[in-house]
Short mmCIF file of N, CA and C in Angstrom, two decimals:
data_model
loop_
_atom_site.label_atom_id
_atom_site.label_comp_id
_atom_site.label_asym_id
_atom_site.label_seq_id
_atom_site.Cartn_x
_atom_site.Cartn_y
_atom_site.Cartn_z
N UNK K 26 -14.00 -11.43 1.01
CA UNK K 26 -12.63 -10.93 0.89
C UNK K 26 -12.32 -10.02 2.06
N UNK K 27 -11.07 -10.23 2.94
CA UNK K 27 -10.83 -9.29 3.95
C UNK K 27 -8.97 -9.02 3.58
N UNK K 28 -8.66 -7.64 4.00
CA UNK K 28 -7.75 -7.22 3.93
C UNK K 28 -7.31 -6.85 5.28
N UNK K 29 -6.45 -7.22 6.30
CA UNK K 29 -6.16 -7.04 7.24
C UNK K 29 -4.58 -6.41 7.66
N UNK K 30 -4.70 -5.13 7.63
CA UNK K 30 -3.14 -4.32 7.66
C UNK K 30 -2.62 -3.69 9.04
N UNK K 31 -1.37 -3.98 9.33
CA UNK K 31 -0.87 -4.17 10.84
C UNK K 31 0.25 -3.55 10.67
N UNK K 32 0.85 -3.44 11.41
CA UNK K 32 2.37 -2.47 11.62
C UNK K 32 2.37 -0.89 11.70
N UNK K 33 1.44 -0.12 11.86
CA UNK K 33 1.29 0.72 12.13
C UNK K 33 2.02 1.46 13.48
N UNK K 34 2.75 2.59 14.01
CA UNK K 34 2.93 2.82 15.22
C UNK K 34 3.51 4.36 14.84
N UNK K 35 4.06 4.34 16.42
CA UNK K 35 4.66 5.69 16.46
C UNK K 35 6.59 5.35 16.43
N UNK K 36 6.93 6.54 15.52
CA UNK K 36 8.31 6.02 15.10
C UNK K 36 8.81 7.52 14.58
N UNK K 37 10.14 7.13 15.43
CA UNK K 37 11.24 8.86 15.18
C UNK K 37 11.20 9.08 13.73
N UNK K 38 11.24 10.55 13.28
CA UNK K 38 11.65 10.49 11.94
C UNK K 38 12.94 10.46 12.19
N UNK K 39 13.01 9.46 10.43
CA UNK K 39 14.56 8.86 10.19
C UNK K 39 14.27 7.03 10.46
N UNK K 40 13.07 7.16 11.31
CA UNK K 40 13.39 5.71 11.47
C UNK K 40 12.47 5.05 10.69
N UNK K 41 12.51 3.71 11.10
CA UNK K 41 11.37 2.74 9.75
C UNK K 41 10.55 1.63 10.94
N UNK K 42 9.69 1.51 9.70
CA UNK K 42 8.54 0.51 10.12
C UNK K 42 8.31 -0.14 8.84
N UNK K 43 7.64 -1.78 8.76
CA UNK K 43 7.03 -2.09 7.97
C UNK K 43 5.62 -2.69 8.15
N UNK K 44 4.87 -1.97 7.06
CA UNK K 44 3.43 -2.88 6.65
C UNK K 44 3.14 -3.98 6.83
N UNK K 45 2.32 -4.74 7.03
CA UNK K 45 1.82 -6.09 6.44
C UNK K 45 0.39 -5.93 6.18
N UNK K 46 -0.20 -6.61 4.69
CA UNK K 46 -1.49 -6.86 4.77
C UNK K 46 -1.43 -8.39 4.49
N UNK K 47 -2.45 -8.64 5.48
CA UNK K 47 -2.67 -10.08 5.22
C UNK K 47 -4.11 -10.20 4.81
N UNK K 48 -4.00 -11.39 3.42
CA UNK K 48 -5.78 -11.24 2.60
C UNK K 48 -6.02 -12.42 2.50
N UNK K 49 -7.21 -12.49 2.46
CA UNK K 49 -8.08 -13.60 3.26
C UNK K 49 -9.42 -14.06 2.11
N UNK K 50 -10.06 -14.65 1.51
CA UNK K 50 -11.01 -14.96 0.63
C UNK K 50 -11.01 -14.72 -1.19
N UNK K 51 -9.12 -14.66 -1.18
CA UNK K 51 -9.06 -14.44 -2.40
C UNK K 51 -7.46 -14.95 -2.60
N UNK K 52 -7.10 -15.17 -4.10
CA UNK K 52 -5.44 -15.40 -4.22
C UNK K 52 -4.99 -15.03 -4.57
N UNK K 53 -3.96 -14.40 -3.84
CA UNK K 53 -3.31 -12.59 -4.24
C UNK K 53 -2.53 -13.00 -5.06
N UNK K 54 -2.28 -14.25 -5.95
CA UNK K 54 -1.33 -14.00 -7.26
C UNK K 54 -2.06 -13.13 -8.26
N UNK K 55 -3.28 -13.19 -8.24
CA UNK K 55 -4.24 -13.06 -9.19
C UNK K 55 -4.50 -11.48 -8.91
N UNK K 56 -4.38 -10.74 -7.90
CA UNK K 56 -4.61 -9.41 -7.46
C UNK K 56 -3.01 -8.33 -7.88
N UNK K 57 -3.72 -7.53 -8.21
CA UNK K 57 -2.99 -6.31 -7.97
C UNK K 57 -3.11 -5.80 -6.89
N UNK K 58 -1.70 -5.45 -5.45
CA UNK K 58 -2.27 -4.61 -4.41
C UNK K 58 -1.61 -3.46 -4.78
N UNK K 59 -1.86 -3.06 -3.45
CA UNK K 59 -1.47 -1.55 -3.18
C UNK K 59 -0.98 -0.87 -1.78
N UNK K 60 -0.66 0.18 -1.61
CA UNK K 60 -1.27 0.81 -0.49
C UNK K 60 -1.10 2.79 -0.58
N UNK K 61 -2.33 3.17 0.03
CA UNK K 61 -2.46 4.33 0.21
C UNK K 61 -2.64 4.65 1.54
N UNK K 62 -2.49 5.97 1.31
CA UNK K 62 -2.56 6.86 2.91
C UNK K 62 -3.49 7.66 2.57
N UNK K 63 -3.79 8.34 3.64
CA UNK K 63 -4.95 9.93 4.40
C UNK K 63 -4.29 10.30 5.31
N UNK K 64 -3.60 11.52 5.37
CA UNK K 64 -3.06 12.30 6.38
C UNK K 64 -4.14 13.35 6.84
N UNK K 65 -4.35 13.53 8.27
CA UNK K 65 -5.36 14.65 8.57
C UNK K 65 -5.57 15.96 8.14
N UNK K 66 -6.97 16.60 7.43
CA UNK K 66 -6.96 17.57 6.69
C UNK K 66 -6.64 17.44 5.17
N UNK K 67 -6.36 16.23 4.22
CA UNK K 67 -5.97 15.85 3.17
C UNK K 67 -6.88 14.72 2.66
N UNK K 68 -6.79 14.34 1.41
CA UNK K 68 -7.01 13.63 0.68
C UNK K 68 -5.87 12.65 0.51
N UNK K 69 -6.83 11.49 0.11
CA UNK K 69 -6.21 9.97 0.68
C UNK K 69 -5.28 10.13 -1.08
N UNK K 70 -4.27 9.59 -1.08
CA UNK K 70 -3.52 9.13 -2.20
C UNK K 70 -2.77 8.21 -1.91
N UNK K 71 -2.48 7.77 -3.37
CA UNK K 71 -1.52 6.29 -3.61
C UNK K 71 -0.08 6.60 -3.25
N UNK K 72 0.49 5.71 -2.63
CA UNK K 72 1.85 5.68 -2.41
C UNK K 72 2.18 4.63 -2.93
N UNK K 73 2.07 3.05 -3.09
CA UNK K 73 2.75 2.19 -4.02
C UNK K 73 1.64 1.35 -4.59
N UNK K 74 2.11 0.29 -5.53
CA UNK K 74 1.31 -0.45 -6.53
C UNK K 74 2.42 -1.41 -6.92
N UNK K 75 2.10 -2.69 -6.97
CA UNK K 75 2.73 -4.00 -7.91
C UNK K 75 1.53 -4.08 -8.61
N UNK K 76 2.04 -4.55 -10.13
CA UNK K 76 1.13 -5.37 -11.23
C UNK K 76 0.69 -6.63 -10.70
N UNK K 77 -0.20 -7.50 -10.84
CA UNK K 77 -0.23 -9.02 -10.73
C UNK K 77 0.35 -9.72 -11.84
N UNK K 78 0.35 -8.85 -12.96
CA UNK K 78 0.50 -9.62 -14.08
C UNK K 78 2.12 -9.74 -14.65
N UNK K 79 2.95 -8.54 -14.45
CA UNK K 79 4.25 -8.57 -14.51
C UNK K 79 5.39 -8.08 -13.27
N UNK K 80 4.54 -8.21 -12.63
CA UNK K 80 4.88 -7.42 -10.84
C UNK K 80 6.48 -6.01 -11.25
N UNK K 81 6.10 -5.38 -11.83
CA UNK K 81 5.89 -3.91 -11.67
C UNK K 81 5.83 -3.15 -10.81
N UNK K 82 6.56 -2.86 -10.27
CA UNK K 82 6.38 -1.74 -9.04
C UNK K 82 5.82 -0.24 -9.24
N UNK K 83 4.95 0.42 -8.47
CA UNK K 83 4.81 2.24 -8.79
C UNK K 83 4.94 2.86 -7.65
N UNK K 84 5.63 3.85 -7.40
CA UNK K 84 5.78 4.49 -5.98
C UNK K 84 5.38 6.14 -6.48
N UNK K 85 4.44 6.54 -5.42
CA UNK K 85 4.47 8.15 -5.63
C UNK K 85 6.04 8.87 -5.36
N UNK K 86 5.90 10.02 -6.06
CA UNK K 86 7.42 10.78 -6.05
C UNK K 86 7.66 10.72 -4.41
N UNK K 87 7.11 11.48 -3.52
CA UNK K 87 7.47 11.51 -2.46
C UNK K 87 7.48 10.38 -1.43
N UNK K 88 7.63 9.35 -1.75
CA UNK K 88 8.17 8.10 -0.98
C UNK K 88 9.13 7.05 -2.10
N UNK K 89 9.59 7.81 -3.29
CA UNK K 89 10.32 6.90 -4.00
C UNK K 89 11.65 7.00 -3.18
N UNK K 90 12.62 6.15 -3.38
CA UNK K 90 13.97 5.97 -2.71
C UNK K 90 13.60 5.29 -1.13
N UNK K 91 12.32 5.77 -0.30
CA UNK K 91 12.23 5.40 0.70
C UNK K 91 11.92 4.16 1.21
N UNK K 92 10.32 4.30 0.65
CA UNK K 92 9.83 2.88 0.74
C UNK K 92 9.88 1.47 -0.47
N UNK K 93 9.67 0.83 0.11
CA UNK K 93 9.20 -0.59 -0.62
C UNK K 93 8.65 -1.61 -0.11
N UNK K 94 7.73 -2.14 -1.47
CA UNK K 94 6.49 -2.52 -1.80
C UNK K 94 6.65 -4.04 -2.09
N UNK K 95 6.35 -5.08 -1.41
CA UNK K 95 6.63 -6.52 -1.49
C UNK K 95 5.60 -7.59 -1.56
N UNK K 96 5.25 -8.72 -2.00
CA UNK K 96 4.49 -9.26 -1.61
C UNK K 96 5.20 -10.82 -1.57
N UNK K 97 4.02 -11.59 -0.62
CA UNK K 97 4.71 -13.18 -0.70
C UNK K 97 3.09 -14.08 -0.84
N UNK K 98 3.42 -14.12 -2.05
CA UNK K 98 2.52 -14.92 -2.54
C UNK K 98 1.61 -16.37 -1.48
N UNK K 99 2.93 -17.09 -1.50
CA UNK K 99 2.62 -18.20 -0.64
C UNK K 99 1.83 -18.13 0.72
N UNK K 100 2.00 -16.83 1.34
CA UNK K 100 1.64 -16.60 2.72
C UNK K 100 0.41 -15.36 2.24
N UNK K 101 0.08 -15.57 1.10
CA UNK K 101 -1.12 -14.36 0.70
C UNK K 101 -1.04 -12.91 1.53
N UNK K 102 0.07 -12.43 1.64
CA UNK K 102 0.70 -10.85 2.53
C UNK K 102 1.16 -10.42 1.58
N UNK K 103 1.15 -9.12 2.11
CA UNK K 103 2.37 -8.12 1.22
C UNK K 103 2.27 -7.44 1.74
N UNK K 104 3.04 -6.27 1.39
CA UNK K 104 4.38 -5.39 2.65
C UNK K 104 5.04 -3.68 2.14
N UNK K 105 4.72 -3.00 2.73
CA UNK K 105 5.58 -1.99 2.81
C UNK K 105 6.50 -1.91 3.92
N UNK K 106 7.61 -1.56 3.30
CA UNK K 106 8.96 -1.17 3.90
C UNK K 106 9.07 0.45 3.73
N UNK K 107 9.01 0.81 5.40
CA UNK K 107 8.99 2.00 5.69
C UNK K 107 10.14 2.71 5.59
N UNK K 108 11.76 3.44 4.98
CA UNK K 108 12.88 3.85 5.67
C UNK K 108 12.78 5.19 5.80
N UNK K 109 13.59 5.83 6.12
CA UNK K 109 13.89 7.37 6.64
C UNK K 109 12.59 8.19 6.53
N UNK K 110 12.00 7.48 7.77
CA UNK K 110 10.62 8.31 7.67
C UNK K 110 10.45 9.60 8.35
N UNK K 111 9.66 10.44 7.73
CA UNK K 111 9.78 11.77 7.63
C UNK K 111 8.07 12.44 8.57
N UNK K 112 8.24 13.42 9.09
CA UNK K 112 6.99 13.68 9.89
C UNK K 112 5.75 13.50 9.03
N UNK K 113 5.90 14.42 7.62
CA UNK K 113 5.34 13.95 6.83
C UNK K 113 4.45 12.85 6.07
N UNK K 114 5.38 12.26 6.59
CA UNK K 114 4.86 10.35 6.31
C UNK K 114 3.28 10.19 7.01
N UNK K 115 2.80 10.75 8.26
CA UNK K 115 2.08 10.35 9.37
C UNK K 115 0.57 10.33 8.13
N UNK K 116 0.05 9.79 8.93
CA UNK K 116 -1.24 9.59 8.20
C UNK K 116 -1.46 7.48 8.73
N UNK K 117 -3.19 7.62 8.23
CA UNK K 117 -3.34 6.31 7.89
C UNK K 117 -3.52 5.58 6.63
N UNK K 118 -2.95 4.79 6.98
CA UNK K 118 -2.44 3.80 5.75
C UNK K 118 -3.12 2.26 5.86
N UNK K 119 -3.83 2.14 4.54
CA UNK K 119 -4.75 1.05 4.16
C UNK K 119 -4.01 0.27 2.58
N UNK K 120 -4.22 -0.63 2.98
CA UNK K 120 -3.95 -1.46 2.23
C UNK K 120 -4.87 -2.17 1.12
N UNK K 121 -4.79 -2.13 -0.37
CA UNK K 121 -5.82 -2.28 -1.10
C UNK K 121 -5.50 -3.41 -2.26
N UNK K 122 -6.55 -3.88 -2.46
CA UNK K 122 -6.11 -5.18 -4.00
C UNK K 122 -7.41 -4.83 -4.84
N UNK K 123 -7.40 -5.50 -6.22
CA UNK K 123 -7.92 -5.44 -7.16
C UNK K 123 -7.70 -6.79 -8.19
N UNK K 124 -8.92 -7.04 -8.68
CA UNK K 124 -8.46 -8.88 -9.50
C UNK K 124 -7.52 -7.93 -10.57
N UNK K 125 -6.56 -8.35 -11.26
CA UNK K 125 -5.48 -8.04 -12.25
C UNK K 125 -6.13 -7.77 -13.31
N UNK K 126 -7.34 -8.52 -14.03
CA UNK K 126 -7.92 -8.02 -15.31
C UNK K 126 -8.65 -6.97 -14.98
N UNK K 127 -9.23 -6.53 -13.69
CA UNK K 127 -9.66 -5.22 -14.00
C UNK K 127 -8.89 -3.87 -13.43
N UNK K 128 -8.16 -4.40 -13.51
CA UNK K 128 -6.50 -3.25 -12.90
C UNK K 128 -6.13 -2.56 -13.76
N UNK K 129 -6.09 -1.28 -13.87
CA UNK K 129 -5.35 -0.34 -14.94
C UNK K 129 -3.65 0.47 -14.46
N UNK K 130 -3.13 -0.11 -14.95
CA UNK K 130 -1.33 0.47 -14.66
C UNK K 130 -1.28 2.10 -14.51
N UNK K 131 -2.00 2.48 -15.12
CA UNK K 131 -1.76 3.81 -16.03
C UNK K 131 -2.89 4.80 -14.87
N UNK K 132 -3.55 4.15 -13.86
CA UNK K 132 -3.89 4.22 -13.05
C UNK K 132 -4.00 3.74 -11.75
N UNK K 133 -2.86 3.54 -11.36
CA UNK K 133 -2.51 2.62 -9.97
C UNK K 133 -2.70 3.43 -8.85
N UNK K 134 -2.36 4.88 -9.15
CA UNK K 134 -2.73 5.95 -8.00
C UNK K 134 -4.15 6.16 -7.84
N UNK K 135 -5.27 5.69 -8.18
CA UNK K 135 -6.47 6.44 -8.14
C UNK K 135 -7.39 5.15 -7.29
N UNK K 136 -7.66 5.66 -6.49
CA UNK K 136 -8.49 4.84 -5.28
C UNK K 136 -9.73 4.10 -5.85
N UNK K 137 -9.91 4.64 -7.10
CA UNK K 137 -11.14 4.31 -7.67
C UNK K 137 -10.80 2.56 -8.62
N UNK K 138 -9.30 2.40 -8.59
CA UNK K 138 -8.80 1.54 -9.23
C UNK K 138 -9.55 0.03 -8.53
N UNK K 139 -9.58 -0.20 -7.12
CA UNK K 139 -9.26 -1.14 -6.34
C UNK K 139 -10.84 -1.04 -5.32
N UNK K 140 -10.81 -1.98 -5.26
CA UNK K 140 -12.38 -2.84 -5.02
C UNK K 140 -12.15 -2.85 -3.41
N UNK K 141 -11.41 -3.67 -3.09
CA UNK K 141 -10.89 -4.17 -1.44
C UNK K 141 -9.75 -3.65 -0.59
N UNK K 142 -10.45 -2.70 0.38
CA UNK K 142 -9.82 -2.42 1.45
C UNK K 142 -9.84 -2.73 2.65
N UNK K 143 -8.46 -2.69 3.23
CA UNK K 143 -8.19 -2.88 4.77
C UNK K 143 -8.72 -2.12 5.25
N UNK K 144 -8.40 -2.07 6.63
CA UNK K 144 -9.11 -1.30 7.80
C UNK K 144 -8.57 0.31 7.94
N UNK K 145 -7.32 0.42 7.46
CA UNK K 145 -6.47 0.98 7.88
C UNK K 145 -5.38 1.15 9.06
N UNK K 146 -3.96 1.22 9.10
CA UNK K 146 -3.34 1.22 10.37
C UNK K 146 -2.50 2.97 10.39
N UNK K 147 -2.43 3.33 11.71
CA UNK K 147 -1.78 4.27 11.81
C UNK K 147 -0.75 4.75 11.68
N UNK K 148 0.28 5.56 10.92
CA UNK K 148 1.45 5.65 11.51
C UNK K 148 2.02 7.11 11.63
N UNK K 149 2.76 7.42 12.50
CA UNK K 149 2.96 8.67 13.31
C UNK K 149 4.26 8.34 13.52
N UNK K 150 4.98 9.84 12.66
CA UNK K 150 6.29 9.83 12.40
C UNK K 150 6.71 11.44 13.68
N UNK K 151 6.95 11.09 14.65
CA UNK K 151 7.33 12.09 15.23
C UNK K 151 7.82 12.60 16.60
N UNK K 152 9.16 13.03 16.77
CA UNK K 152 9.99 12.73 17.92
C UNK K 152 9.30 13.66 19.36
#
């Protein structure tokens, strides 16, 4: 299983970028993804989550309204949509899945949820 996440860069706050993970040795209908960040000096946390099973969206408070969380089945990717990004935002961001039966909703934020991670990509919000 490989998770491969791209779109990372440097970008004004206010402006946007989007994610892609593309996954490889598995069929992401069947997965729950994700994605989290690590900003320097911090601990890594969840920023979004789809269900596999009723595709459900979860966004942490501080990127709700901003971002969104997509996937396309057919092309085994899925996607964050970066908008009015904030300096704040900066950190790296990895992209994560989990098979759906052993996925807990009620825990979508906890890193401990999800088996397979990307590499991580960078992104740096700052003029």
């Amino acid at each position: 299983v490989q998770l491969q996440a791209s779109g990372g860069g440097l970008v004004q706050p206010g402006g946007s970028l989007r994610l892609s993970c593309a996954a490889s040795g598995l069929i992401l209908d069947y997965y729950s993804i994700g994605w989290f960040r690590q900003a320097p000096g911090k601990e890594r946390e969840g920023v979004s989550s789809i269900n596999s099973v009723d595709g459900s969206t979860y966004y942490a408070d501080s990127v709700k309204g901003r971002f969104t969380i997509s996937r396309d089945n057919a092309k085994n990717t899925f996607y964050l949509q970066m908008n009015s990004l904030k300096p704040e935002d900066t950190a790296v961001y990895y992209c994560v899945a989990e098979a759906g039966y052993m996925w807990s909703a009620s825990r979508w934020y906890d890193a401990a949820e999800y088996d397979y991670w990307g590499q991580g990509t960078l992104v740096t919000v700052s003029s």
